[in-house]
Short mmCIF file of C-alpha atoms in Angstrom, two decimals:
data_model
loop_
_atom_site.label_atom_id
_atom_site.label_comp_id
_atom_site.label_asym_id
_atom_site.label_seq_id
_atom_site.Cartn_x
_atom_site.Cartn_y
_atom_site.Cartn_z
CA UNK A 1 0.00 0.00 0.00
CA UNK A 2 1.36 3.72 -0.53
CA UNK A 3 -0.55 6.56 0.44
CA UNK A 4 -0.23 9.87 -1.60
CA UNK A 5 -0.75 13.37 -0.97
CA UNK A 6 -1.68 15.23 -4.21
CA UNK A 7 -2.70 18.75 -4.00
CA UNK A 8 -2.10 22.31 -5.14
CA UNK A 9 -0.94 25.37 -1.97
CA UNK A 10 -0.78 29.06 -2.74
CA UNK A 11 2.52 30.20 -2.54
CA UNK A 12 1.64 31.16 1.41
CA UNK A 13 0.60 27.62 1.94
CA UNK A 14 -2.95 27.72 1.68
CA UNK A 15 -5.28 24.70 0.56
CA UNK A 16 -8.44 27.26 -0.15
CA UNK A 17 -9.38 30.41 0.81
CA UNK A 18 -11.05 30.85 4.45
CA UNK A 19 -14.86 29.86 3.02
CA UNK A 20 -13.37 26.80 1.20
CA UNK A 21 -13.27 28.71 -2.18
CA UNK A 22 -11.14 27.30 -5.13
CA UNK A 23 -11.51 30.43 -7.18
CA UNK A 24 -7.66 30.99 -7.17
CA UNK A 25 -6.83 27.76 -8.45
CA UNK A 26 -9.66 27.66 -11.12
CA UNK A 27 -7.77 31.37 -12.33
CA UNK A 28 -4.62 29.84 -12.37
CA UNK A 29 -5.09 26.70 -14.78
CA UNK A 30 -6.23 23.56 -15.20
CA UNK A 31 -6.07 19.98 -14.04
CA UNK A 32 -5.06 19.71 -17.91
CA UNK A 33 -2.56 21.69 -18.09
CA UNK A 34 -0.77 19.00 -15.17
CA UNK A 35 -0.07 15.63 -14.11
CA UNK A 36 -3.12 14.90 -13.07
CA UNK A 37 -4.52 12.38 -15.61
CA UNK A 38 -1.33 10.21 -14.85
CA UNK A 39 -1.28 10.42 -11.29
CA UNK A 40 -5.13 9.79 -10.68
CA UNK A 41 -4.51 6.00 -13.48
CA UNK A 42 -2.37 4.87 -10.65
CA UNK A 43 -5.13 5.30 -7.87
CA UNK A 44 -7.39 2.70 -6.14
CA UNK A 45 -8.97 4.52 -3.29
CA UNK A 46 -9.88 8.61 -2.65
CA UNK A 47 -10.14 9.80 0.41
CA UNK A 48 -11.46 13.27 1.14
CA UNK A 49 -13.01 15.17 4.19
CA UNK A 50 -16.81 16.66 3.68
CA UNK A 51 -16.37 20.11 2.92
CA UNK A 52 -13.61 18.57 0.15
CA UNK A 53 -16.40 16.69 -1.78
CA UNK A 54 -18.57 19.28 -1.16
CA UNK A 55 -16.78 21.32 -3.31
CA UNK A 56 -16.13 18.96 -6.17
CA UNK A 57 -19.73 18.50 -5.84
CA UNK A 58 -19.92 22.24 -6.84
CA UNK A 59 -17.87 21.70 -9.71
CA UNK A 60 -20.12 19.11 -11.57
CA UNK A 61 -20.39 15.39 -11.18
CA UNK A 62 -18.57 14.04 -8.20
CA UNK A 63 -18.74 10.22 -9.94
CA UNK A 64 -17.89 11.46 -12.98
CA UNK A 65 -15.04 13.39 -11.61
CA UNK A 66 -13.46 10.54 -9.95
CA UNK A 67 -15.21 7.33 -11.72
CA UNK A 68 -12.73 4.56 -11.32
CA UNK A 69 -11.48 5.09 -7.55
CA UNK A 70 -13.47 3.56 -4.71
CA UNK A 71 -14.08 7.02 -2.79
CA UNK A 72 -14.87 7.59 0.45
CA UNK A 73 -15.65 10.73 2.56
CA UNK A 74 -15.13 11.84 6.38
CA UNK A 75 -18.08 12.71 7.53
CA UNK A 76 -20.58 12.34 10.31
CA UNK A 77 -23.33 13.42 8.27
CA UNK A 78 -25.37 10.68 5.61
CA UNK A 79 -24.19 10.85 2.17
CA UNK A 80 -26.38 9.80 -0.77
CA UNK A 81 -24.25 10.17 -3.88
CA UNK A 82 -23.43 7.35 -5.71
CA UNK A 83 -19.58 6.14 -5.80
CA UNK A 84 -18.68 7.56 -3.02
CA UNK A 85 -19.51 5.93 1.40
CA UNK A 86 -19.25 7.95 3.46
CA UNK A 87 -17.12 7.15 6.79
CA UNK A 88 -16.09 8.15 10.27
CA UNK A 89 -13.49 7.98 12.83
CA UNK A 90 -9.78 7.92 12.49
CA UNK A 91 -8.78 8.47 8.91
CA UNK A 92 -5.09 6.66 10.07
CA UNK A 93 -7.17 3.48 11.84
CA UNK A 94 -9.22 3.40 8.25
CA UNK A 95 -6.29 3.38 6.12
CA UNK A 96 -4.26 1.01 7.95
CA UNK A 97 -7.66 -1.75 7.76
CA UNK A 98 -7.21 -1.20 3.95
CA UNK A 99 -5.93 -3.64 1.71
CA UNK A 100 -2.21 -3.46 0.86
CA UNK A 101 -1.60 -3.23 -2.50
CA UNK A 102 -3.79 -0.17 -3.13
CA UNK A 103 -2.71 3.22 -4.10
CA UNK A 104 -4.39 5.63 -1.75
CA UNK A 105 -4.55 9.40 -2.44
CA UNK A 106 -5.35 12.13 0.26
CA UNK A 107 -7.52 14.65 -1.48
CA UNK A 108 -7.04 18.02 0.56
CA UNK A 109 -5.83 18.50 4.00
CA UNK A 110 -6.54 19.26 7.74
CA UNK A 111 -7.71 16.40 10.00
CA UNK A 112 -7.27 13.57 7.61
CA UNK A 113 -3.62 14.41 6.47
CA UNK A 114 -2.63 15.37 9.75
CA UNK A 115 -3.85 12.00 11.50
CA UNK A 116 -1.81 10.09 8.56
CA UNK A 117 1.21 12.18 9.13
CA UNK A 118 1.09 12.12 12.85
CA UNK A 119 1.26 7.66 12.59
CA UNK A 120 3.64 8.33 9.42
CA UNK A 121 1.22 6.39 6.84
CA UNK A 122 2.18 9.11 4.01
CA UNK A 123 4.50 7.81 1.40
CA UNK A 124 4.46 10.24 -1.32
CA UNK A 125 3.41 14.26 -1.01
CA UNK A 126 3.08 15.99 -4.38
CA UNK A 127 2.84 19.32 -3.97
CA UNK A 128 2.03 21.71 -6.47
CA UNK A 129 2.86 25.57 -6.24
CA UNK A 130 0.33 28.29 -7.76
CA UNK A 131 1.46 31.96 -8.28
CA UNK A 132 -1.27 33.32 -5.72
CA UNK A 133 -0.85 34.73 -2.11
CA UNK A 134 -4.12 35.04 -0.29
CA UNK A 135 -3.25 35.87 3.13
CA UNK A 136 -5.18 33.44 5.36
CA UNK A 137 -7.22 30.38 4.61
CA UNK A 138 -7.19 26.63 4.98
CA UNK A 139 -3.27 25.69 5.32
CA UNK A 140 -2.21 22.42 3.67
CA UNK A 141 -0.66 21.41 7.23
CA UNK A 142 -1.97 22.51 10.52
CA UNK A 143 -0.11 23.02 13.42
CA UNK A 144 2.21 19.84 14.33
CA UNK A 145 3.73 18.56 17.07
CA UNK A 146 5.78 15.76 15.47
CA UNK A 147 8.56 16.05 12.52
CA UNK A 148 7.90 14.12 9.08
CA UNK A 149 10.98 13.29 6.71
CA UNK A 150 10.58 13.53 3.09
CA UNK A 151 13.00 13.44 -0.17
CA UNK A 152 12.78 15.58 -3.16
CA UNK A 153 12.70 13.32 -6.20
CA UNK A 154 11.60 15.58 -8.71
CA UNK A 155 10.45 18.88 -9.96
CA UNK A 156 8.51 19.64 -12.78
CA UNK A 157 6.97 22.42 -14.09
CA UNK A 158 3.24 22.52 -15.84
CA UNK A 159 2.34 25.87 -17.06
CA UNK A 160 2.41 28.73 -14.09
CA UNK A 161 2.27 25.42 -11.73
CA UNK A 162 5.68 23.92 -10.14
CA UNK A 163 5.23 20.43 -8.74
CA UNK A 164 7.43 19.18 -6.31
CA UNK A 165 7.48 15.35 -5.82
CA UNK A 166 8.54 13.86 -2.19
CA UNK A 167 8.79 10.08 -0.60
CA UNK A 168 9.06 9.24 2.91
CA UNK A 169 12.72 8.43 3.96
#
């Protein structure tokens, strides 16, 4: 099993603005214009908090956004849209009751990246850059009390995007 984080920060470290809002990404570029297609291939599972599928739910079709990964969503609310169970609990107890030899990816932040970073289940961050300061929002990672180790294995560069790609040492 590897876990992944894939995600794009503002320069100032920010996941979305305060309200959630994805504007500034949506101004910046595309999945398209990225990695994305590749990355998401090598999936099996998706794992996102609520107020994360809320807002792909905004964009358009949340199964037809991610129609090949089992997804599941953090939440202690009912969730009726099809592909996608909702859960609760520890996101680290969930993912270590999953099978082995999937390919998990983190969609997002806060709790649920935090919990897998805190019991070091992350194997893989990559982290892509937009050209956009906004000043206060939702960080990618909230305050910690323990230190991760990661290794740069590559850079790349997709329109105004940089994407920096780390493993776990």
């Amino acid at each position: 099993m590897s876990v992944f984080f894939y995600g794009c920060v503002t320069l100032d470290g920010y996941l979305s603005g305060r309200g959630h809002e994805l504007d500034w990404l949506e101004e910046t570029g595309a999945a398209e214009e990225t990695g994305y297609a590749g990355f998401y291939a090598q999936m099996d599972i998706a794992l996102m908090g609520r107020r994360t599928f809320e807002a792909v739910a905004a964009a358009g079709d949340p199964a037809a956004i991610y129609p090949t990964t089992e997804n599941y969503v953090f939440t202690h609310r009912p969730l009726s849209q099809k592909g996608f169970t909702a859960v609760s609990g520890d996101p680290a107890v969930f993912v270590e009751g999953l099978e082995r030899e999937k390919n998990i990816w983190v969609l997002g932040g806060g709790a649920i990246l935090a919990s897998l970073l805190d019991r070091e289940l992350v194997d893989h961050m990559v982290v892509q850059i937009a050209p956009v300061l906004l000043g206060d929002g939702i960080p990618l990672f909230p305050r910690r009390e323990s230190r991760c180790r990661f290794c740069l294995e590559e850079v790349r560069r997709y329109g105004q995007f940089a994407e920096m790609v780390y493993r776990k040492i």
